[in-house]
């Protein structure tokens, strides 16, 4: 009777291989992306997200090939992000088999690109990935700013204002990663997630910091997220998708138990 | 059997093709499934699929830009009554008009406008993105053998606009998103899904397989 909360494993890929960064550095090879995607498809994941962290054009073509091979075997939604700079990049990703495309640095540099992309492909296709870090000091009111380039470059842009701006330009969804939490396994940054979810009318995907299944529940109940994304806990087999769903259902969150 | 998936510069065509290939293999139906922008090939096809991801006006313009395609579609679907499946914006294009960003004429096969989702519950986000169940309004061969209703299988939706059918008997199934939203529309030999069967795992492959067997 109702839309279900999505559980989304995220695969960071470089040159067609899955890697997982801890705080976006010290990358560890966590396997072959197509095999991982097939396993997640069978396990009942609600969506898959590929973030391409490849810096070279050769690596990029390996990624396109990976998406195409995944889309041949997995009949589930795929979001792909990383290195999207122009409308032609989005077209190529969609033709390879992506359903949604995630834009990060380009949206920060030029928010009008979000408008151009959503006019062309529809709002529902355009995800803006926001990497935010707390910049307020202890005792101050919480304030978060946007970081780009895998979290290395600060921009001075307020995260909430930026989220509202890109949604007004046509972003259909926000993929919100807390840079403070990513890879730490101490849980989502809930105040940040709640602040962004309350500020925009589009779905927010919580990301960064999941270490156990209660963290997924909190992302929804306390953070107000429409979907929860995690990488390490699934990649390294700490929990299965099924265990995550059962845990969320037991906490009263509507999830899709059958594929 | 020849199946034309129309390529008009829109959408996740490869995913649609792969899903049709899988469904036809599983249903043991020998099919030549092509992504095509060749109106001649579409006119010879036994079944026609119109996918679509994108903004309404852009999709309509893309379809118009393919030489002879709209005329061939009218001829094949309306005059020759070949089985037709529209997916997402491909379904929305069956309507009279789309009101996304600008007013754009659809193909006018199903009476109704495509309007923005306005869920009664203000906490619901727009677009609707994710998995939802189907409530059957009118039994249809495409849903045969598929568990629907609250405890049934889920379909994958990703949309900000939806079709408001003028004729209630052309609304085959709805989904609940702060009120009833058209999930499947159709009449005679044509049917359209707001959700993406090619992305809806078990439900999707079963529906595609039913479409391949459908004899309207």
CSV table of C-alpha atoms in Angstrom, one decimal:
chain,number,residue,atom,x,y,z
A,1,UNK,CA,0.0,0.0,0.0
A,2,UNK,CA,2.9,2.3,0.3
A,3,UNK,CA,6.3,3.1,-1.2
A,4,UNK,CA,9.0,1.1,0.4
A,5,UNK,CA,12.2,2.4,1.9
A,6,UNK,CA,15.1,1.4,-0.4
A,7,UNK,CA,18.3,-0.3,0.7
A,8,UNK,CA,21.1,0.5,-1.8
A,9,UNK,CA,24.5,-1.1,-1.8
A,10,UNK,CA,27.0,1.3,-3.2
A,11,UNK,CA,29.9,0.1,-5.3
A,12,UNK,CA,32.8,2.5,-5.7
A,13,UNK,CA,34.5,1.5,-9.0
A,14,UNK,CA,37.7,2.5,-10.6
A,15,UNK,CA,38.7,1.2,-14.0
A,16,UNK,CA,35.9,-1.4,-13.9
A,17,UNK,CA,36.8,-2.8,-10.4
A,18,UNK,CA,35.1,-2.3,-7.1
A,19,UNK,CA,37.1,-0.4,-4.5
A,20,UNK,CA,35.9,1.0,-1.2
A,21,UNK,CA,37.5,4.0,0.3
A,22,UNK,CA,37.8,4.6,4.0
A,23,UNK,CA,37.4,8.3,4.4
A,24,UNK,CA,37.9,8.3,0.6
A,25,UNK,CA,41.6,7.2,0.9
A,26,UNK,CA,43.4,3.9,1.4
A,27,UNK,CA,41.3,2.1,-1.3
A,28,UNK,CA,40.9,-1.7,-0.9
A,29,UNK,CA,39.9,-3.9,-3.8
A,30,UNK,CA,36.5,-5.4,-2.9
A,31,UNK,CA,36.0,-7.4,-6.1
A,32,UNK,CA,34.4,-7.6,-9.5
A,33,UNK,CA,31.5,-5.2,-9.9
A,34,UNK,CA,29.4,-7.3,-12.3
A,35,UNK,CA,29.6,-10.4,-10.0
A,36,UNK,CA,28.8,-8.1,-7.0
A,37,UNK,CA,25.8,-6.6,-8.8
A,38,UNK,CA,24.4,-10.1,-9.7
A,39,UNK,CA,24.7,-11.2,-6.1
A,40,UNK,CA,23.0,-8.0,-4.8
A,41,UNK,CA,20.3,-8.4,-7.5
A,42,UNK,CA,19.6,-12.0,-6.3
A,43,UNK,CA,19.7,-10.9,-2.6
A,44,UNK,CA,16.9,-8.3,-3.1
A,45,UNK,CA,18.8,-5.0,-3.1
A,46,UNK,CA,16.4,-2.3,-4.2
A,47,UNK,CA,18.8,-0.4,-6.3
A,48,UNK,CA,22.5,-0.3,-7.0
A,49,UNK,CA,24.7,2.7,-7.1
A,50,UNK,CA,28.0,2.8,-8.9
A,51,UNK,CA,30.3,5.6,-8.2
A,52,UNK,CA,33.1,5.8,-10.8
A,53,UNK,CA,36.2,7.3,-9.2
A,54,UNK,CA,38.3,6.6,-12.3
A,55,UNK,CA,40.3,9.7,-13.3
A,56,UNK,CA,41.4,8.6,-16.9
A,57,UNK,CA,39.4,8.2,-20.1
A,58,UNK,CA,40.7,4.6,-20.5
A,59,UNK,CA,39.4,3.8,-17.1
A,60,UNK,CA,36.1,5.5,-18.0
A,61,UNK,CA,35.5,3.2,-20.9
A,62,UNK,CA,36.1,0.2,-18.7
A,63,UNK,CA,33.3,1.6,-16.5
A,64,UNK,CA,30.9,1.9,-19.4
A,65,UNK,CA,31.6,-1.7,-20.3
A,66,UNK,CA,31.0,-2.7,-16.7
A,67,UNK,CA,27.6,-0.9,-16.6
A,68,UNK,CA,26.6,-2.5,-19.9
A,69,UNK,CA,27.5,-6.0,-18.6
A,70,UNK,CA,25.6,-5.3,-15.4
A,71,UNK,CA,22.5,-4.1,-17.2
A,72,UNK,CA,22.5,-7.2,-19.3
A,73,UNK,CA,22.1,-9.4,-16.2
A,74,UNK,CA,20.5,-7.3,-13.5
A,75,UNK,CA,16.9,-6.1,-14.0
A,76,UNK,CA,17.0,-3.6,-11.3
A,77,UNK,CA,17.6,0.1,-11.1
A,78,UNK,CA,21.2,1.3,-11.5
A,79,UNK,CA,22.5,4.8,-10.6
A,80,UNK,CA,25.9,5.8,-11.9
A,81,UNK,CA,27.9,8.8,-10.9
A,82,UNK,CA,31.4,10.1,-11.1
A,83,UNK,CA,33.0,12.3,-13.8
A,84,UNK,CA,29.8,13.6,-15.3
A,85,UNK,CA,30.7,16.9,-16.9
A,86,UNK,CA,28.3,17.3,-19.9
A,87,UNK,CA,25.0,16.2,-21.2
A,88,UNK,CA,26.7,13.8,-23.6
A,89,UNK,CA,28.2,12.0,-20.6
A,90,UNK,CA,24.7,11.4,-19.2
A,91,UNK,CA,23.4,10.2,-22.5
A,92,UNK,CA,26.3,7.7,-22.7
A,93,UNK,CA,25.6,6.4,-19.2
A,94,UNK,CA,21.9,6.0,-19.9
A,95,UNK,CA,22.6,4.1,-23.2
A,96,UNK,CA,25.1,1.8,-21.4
A,97,UNK,CA,22.3,0.8,-19.0
A,98,UNK,CA,22.1,3.4,-16.2
A,99,UNK,CA,18.7,4.6,-15.0
A,100,UNK,CA,19.8,7.5,-13.0
A,101,UNK,CA,22.9,9.6,-13.2
A,102,UNK,CA,24.5,11.2,-10.2
A,103,UNK,CA,26.3,14.6,-10.6
A,104,UNK,CA,28.6,16.0,-8.0
A,105,UNK,CA,31.5,18.4,-8.8
A,106,UNK,CA,29.9,19.7,-12.0
A,107,UNK,CA,26.7,20.7,-10.0
A,108,UNK,CA,28.8,22.6,-7.5
A,109,UNK,CA,30.8,24.4,-10.2
A,110,UNK,CA,27.7,25.1,-12.4
A,111,UNK,CA,24.3,24.6,-10.8
A,112,UNK,CA,22.7,25.5,-14.1
A,113,UNK,CA,24.1,22.2,-15.5
A,114,UNK,CA,21.5,20.5,-13.3
A,115,UNK,CA,18.7,22.4,-15.0
A,116,UNK,CA,20.1,21.6,-18.5
A,117,UNK,CA,20.3,17.9,-17.5
A,118,UNK,CA,16.9,17.7,-16.0
A,119,UNK,CA,15.3,19.5,-18.9
A,120,UNK,CA,16.8,16.9,-21.2
A,121,UNK,CA,16.3,13.7,-19.2
A,122,UNK,CA,13.7,14.6,-16.7
A,123,UNK,CA,14.1,15.4,-13.0
A,124,UNK,CA,13.7,11.8,-12.0
A,125,UNK,CA,16.9,10.8,-13.8
A,126,UNK,CA,19.1,13.4,-12.2
A,127,UNK,CA,20.6,12.7,-8.8
A,128,UNK,CA,22.8,15.3,-7.2
A,129,UNK,CA,25.5,13.8,-4.9
A,130,UNK,CA,26.3,16.1,-2.0
A,131,UNK,CA,29.4,15.5,0.0
A,132,UNK,CA,29.1,17.6,3.2
A,133,UNK,CA,31.3,18.1,6.2
A,134,UNK,CA,30.5,19.8,9.5
A,135,UNK,CA,32.3,23.2,9.7
A,136,UNK,CA,30.7,24.6,12.9
A,137,UNK,CA,32.8,24.5,16.0
A,138,UNK,CA,31.7,22.9,19.3
A,139,UNK,CA,29.0,24.9,20.9
A,140,UNK,CA,28.0,26.7,17.7
A,141,UNK,CA,24.8,25.9,15.8
A,142,UNK,CA,25.4,23.0,13.4
A,143,UNK,CA,26.6,24.1,10.0
A,144,UNK,CA,27.7,21.9,7.1
A,145,UNK,CA,29.5,22.8,3.9
A,146,UNK,CA,30.0,21.1,0.5
A,147,UNK,CA,33.2,19.5,-0.4
A,148,UNK,CA,34.2,18.3,-3.9
A,149,UNK,CA,36.9,16.2,-5.5
A,150,UNK,CA,36.3,13.1,-3.3
A,151,UNK,CA,36.1,15.3,-0.2
A,152,UNK,CA,39.5,17.0,-0.6
A,153,UNK,CA,38.4,20.4,-1.7
A,154,UNK,CA,36.2,22.8,0.4
A,155,UNK,CA,33.9,25.2,-1.3
A,156,UNK,CA,32.5,27.4,1.4
A,157,UNK,CA,29.0,26.6,0.2
A,158,UNK,CA,26.3,25.8,2.8
A,159,UNK,CA,25.0,22.3,2.4
A,160,UNK,CA,21.3,23.1,3.0
A,161,UNK,CA,21.3,26.1,0.7
A,162,UNK,CA,23.0,24.1,-2.0
A,163,UNK,CA,20.5,21.2,-1.7
A,164,UNK,CA,17.6,23.7,-2.1
A,165,UNK,CA,19.3,25.3,-5.0
A,166,UNK,CA,19.9,22.1,-7.0
A,167,UNK,CA,16.4,20.9,-6.3
A,168,UNK,CA,15.0,24.2,-7.6
A,169,UNK,CA,17.2,23.5,-10.7
A,170,UNK,CA,15.6,20.1,-11.2
A,171,UNK,CA,17.5,17.5,-9.2
A,172,UNK,CA,15.2,14.6,-8.6
A,173,UNK,CA,17.0,13.1,-5.7
A,174,UNK,CA,19.9,13.9,-3.3
A,175,UNK,CA,22.6,11.4,-2.5
A,176,UNK,CA,23.9,12.9,0.8
A,177,UNK,CA,27.3,11.7,2.1
A,178,UNK,CA,28.6,12.8,5.3
A,179,UNK,CA,32.4,13.2,4.8
A,180,UNK,CA,33.0,13.1,8.5
A,181,UNK,CA,31.4,9.7,8.7
A,182,UNK,CA,32.3,8.0,5.5
A,183,UNK,CA,34.1,4.7,6.2
A,184,UNK,CA,34.0,5.2,10.0
A,185,UNK,CA,31.1,2.7,10.7
A,186,UNK,CA,29.8,4.9,13.5
A,187,UNK,CA,26.5,5.7,11.8
A,188,UNK,CA,25.0,8.3,9.5
A,189,UNK,CA,25.3,12.0,10.4
A,190,UNK,CA,21.6,12.2,11.5
A,191,UNK,CA,21.3,15.9,12.2
A,192,UNK,CA,22.8,16.6,8.7
A,193,UNK,CA,20.5,14.0,7.1
A,194,UNK,CA,17.4,15.4,8.9
A,195,UNK,CA,18.3,19.0,8.0
A,196,UNK,CA,18.6,18.2,4.3
A,197,UNK,CA,15.5,15.9,4.2
A,198,UNK,CA,13.4,18.6,5.8
A,199,UNK,CA,14.7,21.3,3.5
A,200,UNK,CA,13.8,19.6,0.1
A,201,UNK,CA,10.8,17.9,-1.4
A,202,UNK,CA,12.8,15.2,-3.3
A,203,UNK,CA,14.0,11.9,-1.8
A,204,UNK,CA,17.2,12.0,0.2
A,205,UNK,CA,19.5,8.9,0.2
A,206,UNK,CA,21.5,8.8,3.4
A,207,UNK,CA,25.2,7.7,3.0
A,208,UNK,CA,28.4,7.6,4.9
A,209,UNK,CA,29.2,5.8,8.1
A,210,UNK,CA,27.0,2.7,8.4
A,211,UNK,CA,28.5,0.1,10.7
A,212,UNK,CA,25.5,-1.9,11.8
A,213,UNK,CA,21.8,-2.4,11.0
A,214,UNK,CA,20.5,0.0,13.6
A,215,UNK,CA,22.3,2.7,11.7
A,216,UNK,CA,20.1,2.0,8.7
A,217,UNK,CA,17.0,2.2,10.8
A,218,UNK,CA,18.1,5.5,12.3
A,219,UNK,CA,18.8,7.0,8.9
A,220,UNK,CA,15.1,6.6,8.2
A,221,UNK,CA,13.4,7.2,11.6
A,222,UNK,CA,15.7,10.0,12.8
A,223,UNK,CA,17.3,11.2,9.6
A,224,UNK,CA,14.2,11.3,7.5
A,225,UNK,CA,15.9,9.5,4.6
A,226,UNK,CA,13.9,7.9,1.8
A,227,UNK,CA,16.6,5.4,1.1
A,228,UNK,CA,19.7,4.1,2.9
A,229,UNK,CA,23.0,3.5,1.2
A,230,UNK,CA,25.9,1.4,2.5
A,231,UNK,CA,29.0,-0.2,1.1
A,232,UNK,CA,31.4,-2.0,3.5
A,233,UNK,CA,28.8,-3.8,5.7
A,234,UNK,CA,27.5,-5.5,2.6
A,235,UNK,CA,30.7,-5.8,0.5
A,236,UNK,CA,32.6,-7.5,3.3
A,237,UNK,CA,29.7,-9.8,4.2
A,238,UNK,CA,29.1,-8.4,7.7
A,239,UNK,CA,25.4,-8.4,7.0
A,240,UNK,CA,23.2,-9.6,4.1
A,241,UNK,CA,20.6,-7.4,2.3
A,242,UNK,CA,18.0,-9.9,3.7
A,243,UNK,CA,19.2,-9.3,7.3
A,244,UNK,CA,19.1,-5.6,6.8
A,245,UNK,CA,15.5,-5.7,5.5
A,246,UNK,CA,14.3,-8.0,8.2
A,247,UNK,CA,15.9,-5.6,10.8
A,248,UNK,CA,14.2,-2.6,9.3
A,249,UNK,CA,10.9,-4.3,9.0
A,250,UNK,CA,11.1,-5.3,12.6
A,251,UNK,CA,11.6,-1.7,13.4
A,252,UNK,CA,8.4,-0.8,11.6
A,253,UNK,CA,9.9,0.5,8.4
A,254,UNK,CA,8.1,-0.5,5.2
A,255,UNK,CA,10.5,-2.6,3.1
A,256,UNK,CA,10.2,-4.9,0.1
A,257,UNK,CA,10.7,-8.4,1.4
A,258,UNK,CA,10.2,-10.2,-1.9
A,259,UNK,CA,12.0,-9.6,-5.2
B,1,UNK,CA,8.2,-13.0,-33.7
B,2,UNK,CA,9.6,-9.6,-34.5
B,3,UNK,CA,9.6,-7.1,-31.7
B,4,UNK,CA,10.5,-3.5,-32.3
B,5,UNK,CA,11.7,-1.4,-29.3
B,6,UNK,CA,11.6,2.1,-30.7
B,7,UNK,CA,14.8,4.1,-30.4
B,8,UNK,CA,14.0,7.8,-30.5
B,9,UNK,CA,17.0,9.0,-28.5
B,10,UNK,CA,15.3,8.5,-25.2
B,11,UNK,CA,15.7,6.2,-22.4
B,12,UNK,CA,17.4,3.1,-21.1
B,13,UNK,CA,16.9,1.2,-24.3
B,14,UNK,CA,19.6,-1.4,-23.6
B,15,UNK,CA,17.9,-2.4,-20.4
B,16,UNK,CA,14.6,-2.8,-22.1
B,17,UNK,CA,16.1,-4.9,-24.9
B,18,UNK,CA,17.9,-7.2,-22.4
B,19,UNK,CA,14.8,-7.7,-20.3
B,20,UNK,CA,12.8,-8.7,-23.4
B,21,UNK,CA,15.5,-11.1,-24.4
B,22,UNK,CA,15.5,-12.7,-21.0
B,23,UNK,CA,11.7,-12.9,-20.8
B,24,UNK,CA,11.4,-14.4,-24.3
B,25,UNK,CA,14.1,-17.0,-23.4
B,26,UNK,CA,12.3,-17.9,-20.2
B,27,UNK,CA,8.9,-18.1,-22.0
B,28,UNK,CA,10.5,-20.2,-24.7
B,29,UNK,CA,9.4,-17.7,-27.4
B,30,UNK,CA,11.7,-17.3,-30.4
B,31,UNK,CA,11.9,-13.5,-30.9
B,32,UNK,CA,13.9,-11.1,-32.9
B,33,UNK,CA,14.1,-8.1,-30.6
B,34,UNK,CA,15.5,-4.9,-32.1
B,35,UNK,CA,16.2,-1.4,-31.0
B,36,UNK,CA,15.2,0.5,-34.0
B,37,UNK,CA,14.6,4.0,-35.4
B,38,UNK,CA,13.6,2.5,-38.8
B,39,UNK,CA,9.9,3.1,-39.3
B,40,UNK,CA,9.8,0.4,-42.0
B,41,UNK,CA,11.1,-2.2,-39.6
B,42,UNK,CA,8.5,-1.0,-37.0
B,43,UNK,CA,5.7,-1.3,-39.6
B,44,UNK,CA,6.7,-5.0,-40.1
B,45,UNK,CA,7.1,-5.9,-36.5
B,46,UNK,CA,4.6,-8.1,-34.7
B,47,UNK,CA,4.8,-6.2,-31.4
B,48,UNK,CA,5.9,-2.7,-30.6
B,49,UNK,CA,7.4,-1.3,-27.5
B,50,UNK,CA,7.8,2.5,-26.8
B,51,UNK,CA,10.2,3.1,-23.9
B,52,UNK,CA,11.0,6.5,-22.6
B,53,UNK,CA,13.0,8.2,-19.9
B,54,UNK,CA,13.1,11.9,-19.9
B,55,UNK,CA,11.1,15.1,-20.0
B,56,UNK,CA,7.7,14.8,-21.9
B,57,UNK,CA,8.3,17.5,-24.4
B,58,UNK,CA,11.8,16.3,-25.2
B,59,UNK,CA,10.5,12.7,-25.7
B,60,UNK,CA,7.7,13.9,-28.0
B,61,UNK,CA,10.1,16.0,-30.0
B,62,UNK,CA,12.5,13.0,-30.2
B,63,UNK,CA,9.7,10.8,-31.5
B,64,UNK,CA,8.6,13.4,-34.1
B,65,UNK,CA,12.2,13.7,-35.3
B,66,UNK,CA,12.3,10.1,-36.4
B,67,UNK,CA,11.1,10.2,-40.0
B,68,UNK,CA,7.7,8.5,-40.5
B,69,UNK,CA,7.6,7.0,-37.0
B,70,UNK,CA,4.4,8.6,-35.6
B,71,UNK,CA,2.6,7.7,-38.8
B,72,UNK,CA,3.8,4.1,-38.7
B,73,UNK,CA,2.8,3.9,-35.0
B,74,UNK,CA,-0.7,5.2,-35.8
B,75,UNK,CA,-1.0,2.7,-38.6
B,76,UNK,CA,0.3,-0.3,-36.7
B,77,UNK,CA,-1.4,0.3,-33.3
B,78,UNK,CA,-4.6,1.9,-34.3
B,79,UNK,CA,-5.4,0.5,-37.7
B,80,UNK,CA,-3.7,-2.9,-37.6
B,81,UNK,CA,-4.2,-3.4,-33.9
B,82,UNK,CA,-0.8,-4.8,-33.1
B,83,UNK,CA,0.1,-5.3,-29.5
B,84,UNK,CA,1.7,-2.2,-28.1
B,85,UNK,CA,3.5,-1.6,-24.8
B,86,UNK,CA,4.5,1.9,-23.6
B,87,UNK,CA,6.9,2.2,-20.7
B,88,UNK,CA,7.1,5.2,-18.4
B,89,UNK,CA,7.2,8.3,-20.6
B,90,UNK,CA,6.4,5.9,-23.5
B,91,UNK,CA,3.2,5.2,-21.6
B,92,UNK,CA,2.6,8.9,-20.9
B,93,UNK,CA,2.9,9.6,-24.6
B,94,UNK,CA,-0.3,7.5,-25.2
B,95,UNK,CA,-2.3,10.3,-23.4
B,96,UNK,CA,-3.9,13.3,-24.9
B,97,UNK,CA,-1.5,15.8,-23.5
B,98,UNK,CA,1.5,16.2,-21.2
B,99,UNK,CA,1.7,19.1,-18.8
B,100,UNK,CA,5.3,18.7,-17.8
B,101,UNK,CA,7.0,22.1,-17.9
B,102,UNK,CA,5.1,23.0,-21.1
B,103,UNK,CA,1.9,21.7,-22.6
B,104,UNK,CA,2.7,19.1,-25.2
B,105,UNK,CA,0.4,17.0,-27.3
B,106,UNK,CA,0.6,13.2,-26.8
B,107,UNK,CA,-0.4,10.6,-29.3
B,108,UNK,CA,-4.0,10.9,-28.0
B,109,UNK,CA,-4.7,7.2,-27.8
B,110,UNK,CA,-5.9,7.3,-24.1
B,111,UNK,CA,-8.0,10.2,-23.1
B,112,UNK,CA,-6.4,12.1,-20.3
B,113,UNK,CA,-3.6,14.5,-19.3
B,114,UNK,CA,-0.2,13.7,-17.7
B,115,UNK,CA,0.0,15.9,-14.6
B,116,UNK,CA,2.3,16.5,-11.7
B,117,UNK,CA,2.0,14.1,-8.8
B,118,UNK,CA,0.4,15.9,-5.9
B,119,UNK,CA,0.2,13.5,-3.0
B,120,UNK,CA,-2.3,14.4,-0.3
B,121,UNK,CA,0.3,13.6,2.3
B,122,UNK,CA,2.7,16.5,2.2
B,123,UNK,CA,5.5,14.3,3.7
B,124,UNK,CA,5.6,12.3,0.5
B,125,UNK,CA,8.5,13.2,-1.7
B,126,UNK,CA,8.3,14.0,-5.4
B,127,UNK,CA,9.5,12.2,-7.6
B,128,UNK,CA,8.1,8.9,-6.4
B,129,UNK,CA,11.2,6.8,-6.5
B,130,UNK,CA,11.2,3.2,-5.6
B,131,UNK,CA,9.2,0.0,-5.2
B,132,UNK,CA,5.4,0.0,-4.8
B,133,UNK,CA,2.6,-2.5,-5.1
B,134,UNK,CA,-0.2,-2.6,-7.7
B,135,UNK,CA,-3.9,-2.5,-7.1
B,136,UNK,CA,-5.8,-4.0,-10.0
B,137,UNK,CA,-8.8,-2.0,-11.2
B,138,UNK,CA,-9.6,-4.1,-14.2
B,139,UNK,CA,-8.2,-7.6,-14.7
B,140,UNK,CA,-5.8,-7.8,-17.7
B,141,UNK,CA,-3.9,-10.6,-19.4
B,142,UNK,CA,-0.6,-8.7,-18.7
B,143,UNK,CA,-1.1,-9.3,-15.0
B,144,UNK,CA,-1.9,-13.0,-15.3
B,145,UNK,CA,-0.1,-15.0,-12.7
B,146,UNK,CA,1.4,-12.0,-11.0
B,147,UNK,CA,0.6,-11.5,-7.3
B,148,UNK,CA,-0.8,-8.0,-6.9
B,149,UNK,CA,-2.2,-6.1,-4.0
B,150,UNK,CA,-0.6,-5.2,-0.7
B,151,UNK,CA,1.1,-8.5,-0.2
B,152,UNK,CA,2.0,-8.9,-3.8
B,153,UNK,CA,5.1,-8.2,-5.9
B,154,UNK,CA,6.6,-4.8,-6.3
B,155,UNK,CA,7.1,-2.6,-9.3
B,156,UNK,CA,9.8,0.0,-9.7
B,157,UNK,CA,8.5,3.6,-10.2
B,158,UNK,CA,10.5,6.7,-10.9
B,159,UNK,CA,8.3,9.6,-11.9
B,160,UNK,CA,7.1,13.1,-11.0
B,161,UNK,CA,4.1,13.1,-13.4
B,162,UNK,CA,1.3,10.6,-13.8
B,163,UNK,CA,-1.6,10.0,-16.2
B,164,UNK,CA,-5.1,10.9,-15.2
B,165,UNK,CA,-7.3,8.7,-17.2
B,166,UNK,CA,-10.6,10.3,-18.3
B,167,UNK,CA,-12.3,6.9,-18.9
B,168,UNK,CA,-12.0,4.8,-15.7
B,169,UNK,CA,-12.2,1.5,-17.6
B,170,UNK,CA,-8.8,2.5,-19.3
B,171,UNK,CA,-7.2,2.5,-15.9
B,172,UNK,CA,-6.0,-1.1,-15.4
B,173,UNK,CA,-4.0,-0.8,-12.2
B,174,UNK,CA,-3.1,1.9,-9.7
B,175,UNK,CA,-0.5,2.3,-7.1
B,176,UNK,CA,-0.9,4.2,-3.8
B,177,UNK,CA,1.2,7.3,-3.4
B,178,UNK,CA,-0.8,9.6,-1.2
B,179,UNK,CA,-3.8,8.6,-3.3
B,180,UNK,CA,-4.3,6.4,-6.3
B,181,UNK,CA,-1.9,6.9,-9.2
B,182,UNK,CA,-2.3,5.3,-12.6
B,183,UNK,CA,0.2,2.4,-12.8
B,184,UNK,CA,-1.1,0.6,-15.9
B,185,UNK,CA,-3.4,2.0,-18.5
B,186,UNK,CA,-4.7,0.5,-21.7
B,187,UNK,CA,-7.5,-0.4,-24.0
B,188,UNK,CA,-7.9,-3.0,-26.8
B,189,UNK,CA,-4.4,-3.9,-28.1
B,190,UNK,CA,-2.5,-1.2,-26.3
B,191,UNK,CA,-1.1,-1.0,-22.8
B,192,UNK,CA,1.2,1.2,-20.9
B,193,UNK,CA,3.0,1.0,-17.6
B,194,UNK,CA,4.1,4.0,-15.5
B,195,UNK,CA,6.6,1.7,-13.7
B,196,UNK,CA,9.6,0.1,-15.4
B,197,UNK,CA,9.0,-3.6,-16.1
B,198,UNK,CA,12.6,-3.9,-17.3
B,199,UNK,CA,13.8,-2.8,-13.9
B,200,UNK,CA,11.1,-4.6,-11.8
B,201,UNK,CA,12.9,-7.9,-11.4
B,202,UNK,CA,10.4,-10.8,-11.0
B,203,UNK,CA,7.2,-8.8,-11.6
B,204,UNK,CA,8.7,-7.0,-14.6
B,205,UNK,CA,10.0,-10.1,-16.3
B,206,UNK,CA,6.6,-11.9,-15.8
B,207,UNK,CA,4.7,-8.9,-17.2
B,208,UNK,CA,7.0,-8.7,-20.3
B,209,UNK,CA,6.5,-12.5,-20.8
B,210,UNK,CA,2.7,-11.9,-20.6
B,211,UNK,CA,3.0,-9.2,-23.2
B,212,UNK,CA,4.9,-11.5,-25.5
B,213,UNK,CA,2.1,-14.1,-25.3
B,214,UNK,CA,-0.8,-11.5,-25.3
B,215,UNK,CA,-3.3,-12.0,-28.1
B,216,UNK,CA,-5.6,-9.0,-27.9
